Amino acid sequence: MSTEQAVDEVDIRERIDTLVEAVRTKDLDAVRTMFAPNLVSFDIEPPLRHLGAEAKLQNWTKVFTVYAELDYEVRDLTVLVNGDLAVAYAVNRLSGTLQTGDRTGYWVRWTACFRKLDGAWLITHDQISVPTDFATGRSVLDLEP
């Protein structure tokens, strides 16, 4: 790995740390700094594809609204950098206390494609998914890494 790739990897990991803290504190403005305006997101909630950073931010707004307290964890993070493109993937846990007082938490699979735009690493594509039980057609949300 070149020195530049190593520096870029550290930068991307720091950006992901910023995202984690922004989600934990429900800071939509900080979340906004992560995404390229023309983001394409295959998020966990319908529709199949969300186009643009604003669509992704609407999903985070919904999450921030339903949770009274929120935690976000990234585990087994891998970052691969090549020039001005990078891929990061991990399993992430969203958990907390809903506005109803109920506790919830589940792991998702996360992949993000970053591009260095005007000197900043921004997510241009992300995909969130959960495993499916094909016999029932339902998502499996109780798996642990």
Short mmCIF file of C-alpha atoms in Angstrom, two decimals:
data_model
loop_
_atom_site.label_atom_id
_atom_site.label_comp_id
_atom_site.label_asym_id
_atom_site.label_seq_id
_atom_site.Cartn_x
_atom_site.Cartn_y
_atom_site.Cartn_z
CA MET A 1 0.00 0.00 0.00
CA SER A 2 1.36 3.41 -0.92
CA THR A 3 1.67 6.23 1.59
CA GLU A 4 -1.10 8.13 -0.23
CA GLN A 5 -3.42 5.10 -0.05
CA ALA A 6 -2.68 4.73 3.66
CA VAL A 7 -3.46 8.41 4.28
CA ASP A 8 -6.68 8.12 2.24
CA GLU A 9 -7.73 5.02 4.18
CA VAL A 10 -7.24 6.84 7.48
CA ASP A 11 -9.24 9.78 6.11
CA ILE A 12 -12.12 7.52 5.09
CA ARG A 13 -12.11 5.73 8.44
CA GLU A 14 -12.27 9.13 10.16
CA ARG A 15 -15.20 10.09 7.90
CA ILE A 16 -16.98 6.89 8.92
CA ASP A 17 -16.30 7.73 12.59
CA THR A 18 -17.93 11.11 11.90
CA LEU A 19 -20.97 9.33 10.47
CA VAL A 20 -21.23 7.04 13.49
CA GLU A 21 -21.10 9.97 15.92
CA ALA A 22 -23.58 11.95 13.82
CA VAL A 23 -26.06 9.07 13.91
CA ARG A 24 -25.60 8.56 17.65
CA THR A 25 -26.29 12.25 18.29
CA LYS A 26 -28.98 12.48 15.58
CA ASP A 27 -27.03 15.31 13.92
CA LEU A 28 -28.54 15.51 10.43
CA ASP A 29 -26.21 18.34 9.38
CA ALA A 30 -23.16 16.18 10.14
CA VAL A 31 -24.73 13.20 8.33
CA ARG A 32 -25.29 15.48 5.33
CA THR A 33 -21.52 16.06 5.00
CA MET A 34 -21.01 12.38 4.16
CA PHE A 35 -22.92 12.17 0.90
CA ALA A 36 -22.29 13.37 -2.63
CA PRO A 37 -25.29 15.31 -4.01
CA ASN A 38 -25.87 12.68 -6.72
CA LEU A 39 -25.77 9.73 -4.29
CA VAL A 40 -27.45 6.49 -5.33
CA SER A 41 -28.57 4.54 -2.27
CA PHE A 42 -29.98 1.03 -2.05
CA ASP A 43 -31.29 1.61 1.46
CA ILE A 44 -33.07 -0.81 3.76
CA GLU A 45 -36.46 0.83 3.29
CA PRO A 46 -38.48 1.12 0.06
CA PRO A 47 -38.21 2.00 -2.73
CA LEU A 48 -35.51 -0.16 -4.30
CA ARG A 49 -33.37 2.87 -5.11
CA HIS A 50 -33.07 6.32 -3.54
CA LEU A 51 -31.62 8.99 -5.81
CA GLY A 52 -29.79 11.99 -4.37
CA ALA A 53 -28.43 12.87 -0.97
CA GLU A 54 -31.71 14.51 0.05
CA ALA A 55 -33.57 11.21 -0.37
CA LYS A 56 -31.02 9.49 1.87
CA LEU A 57 -31.30 12.28 4.42
CA GLN A 58 -35.08 11.81 4.50
CA ASN A 59 -34.48 8.20 5.58
CA TRP A 60 -32.14 9.32 8.37
CA THR A 61 -34.72 11.92 9.44
CA LYS A 62 -37.28 9.11 9.82
CA VAL A 63 -34.83 7.10 11.93
CA PHE A 64 -34.03 10.09 14.13
CA THR A 65 -37.76 10.72 14.62
CA VAL A 66 -38.73 7.21 15.75
CA TYR A 67 -35.81 6.77 18.18
CA ALA A 68 -35.68 8.58 21.53
CA GLU A 69 -32.12 7.28 22.06
CA LEU A 70 -29.95 5.87 19.33
CA ASP A 71 -26.72 3.92 19.06
CA TYR A 72 -24.79 2.96 15.94
CA GLU A 73 -21.88 0.55 15.71
CA VAL A 74 -19.63 -0.40 12.79
CA ARG A 75 -17.88 -3.75 13.05
CA ASP A 76 -15.34 -5.54 10.85
CA LEU A 77 -14.77 -2.45 8.71
CA THR A 78 -12.68 -2.94 5.58
CA VAL A 79 -11.57 0.03 3.45
CA LEU A 80 -10.03 -0.44 0.00
CA VAL A 81 -8.60 2.60 -1.81
CA ASN A 82 -7.48 2.99 -5.41
CA GLY A 83 -6.85 6.51 -6.65
CA ASP A 84 -9.92 8.70 -6.13
CA LEU A 85 -12.24 5.72 -5.57
CA ALA A 86 -12.69 3.62 -2.44
CA VAL A 87 -14.98 0.93 -1.13
CA ALA A 88 -15.82 0.37 2.51
CA TYR A 89 -17.84 -2.52 3.88
CA ALA A 90 -18.86 -3.69 7.33
CA VAL A 91 -21.69 -4.99 9.43
CA ASN A 92 -23.41 -2.20 11.31
CA ARG A 93 -25.79 -2.26 14.26
CA LEU A 94 -28.56 0.27 14.73
CA SER A 95 -30.08 0.04 18.19
CA GLY A 96 -31.75 2.13 20.82
CA THR A 97 -34.97 3.10 22.52
CA LEU A 98 -37.94 3.97 20.35
CA GLN A 99 -40.22 6.89 21.19
CA THR A 100 -42.67 4.22 22.45
CA GLY A 101 -40.12 3.13 25.07
CA ASP A 102 -39.45 -0.21 23.36
CA ARG A 103 -35.82 -1.26 22.82
CA THR A 104 -34.77 -2.48 19.41
CA GLY A 105 -31.61 -3.38 17.59
CA TYR A 106 -30.47 -5.21 14.50
CA TRP A 107 -27.40 -5.75 12.35
CA VAL A 108 -27.26 -4.78 8.69
CA ARG A 109 -24.71 -5.33 5.95
CA TRP A 110 -23.29 -2.05 4.63
CA THR A 111 -21.23 -1.26 1.56
CA ALA A 112 -20.27 2.29 0.59
CA CYS A 113 -18.47 3.54 -2.49
CA PHE A 114 -16.52 6.71 -1.83
CA ARG A 115 -15.15 9.15 -4.37
CA LYS A 116 -12.69 11.93 -3.66
CA LEU A 117 -14.43 15.10 -4.85
CA ASP A 118 -12.73 18.47 -4.42
CA GLY A 119 -10.38 16.89 -1.88
CA ALA A 120 -13.12 15.31 0.28
CA TRP A 121 -14.14 11.66 0.41
CA LEU A 122 -17.91 11.47 -0.15
CA ILE A 123 -20.22 8.49 -0.42
CA THR A 124 -21.52 8.26 -3.99
CA HIS A 125 -23.27 4.91 -3.54
CA ASP A 126 -24.29 2.84 -0.55
CA GLN A 127 -26.18 -0.36 -0.01
CA ILE A 128 -27.80 -1.56 3.18
CA SER A 129 -29.21 -5.06 3.37
CA VAL A 130 -30.40 -7.73 5.76
CA PRO A 131 -30.44 -11.49 5.18
CA THR A 132 -33.71 -13.04 4.05
CA ASP A 133 -35.28 -16.34 5.08
CA PHE A 134 -36.45 -17.59 1.69
CA ALA A 135 -38.89 -20.10 3.23
CA THR A 136 -40.88 -17.31 4.91
CA GLY A 137 -39.91 -14.37 2.73
CA ARG A 138 -39.05 -12.37 5.85
CA SER A 139 -35.99 -10.44 6.85
CA VAL A 140 -33.79 -12.04 9.49
CA LEU A 141 -32.98 -9.35 12.04
CA ASP A 142 -31.75 -11.42 14.97
CA LEU A 143 -28.36 -12.48 13.57
CA GLU A 144 -25.16 -11.54 15.40
CA PRO A 145 -21.73 -11.21 13.78
#
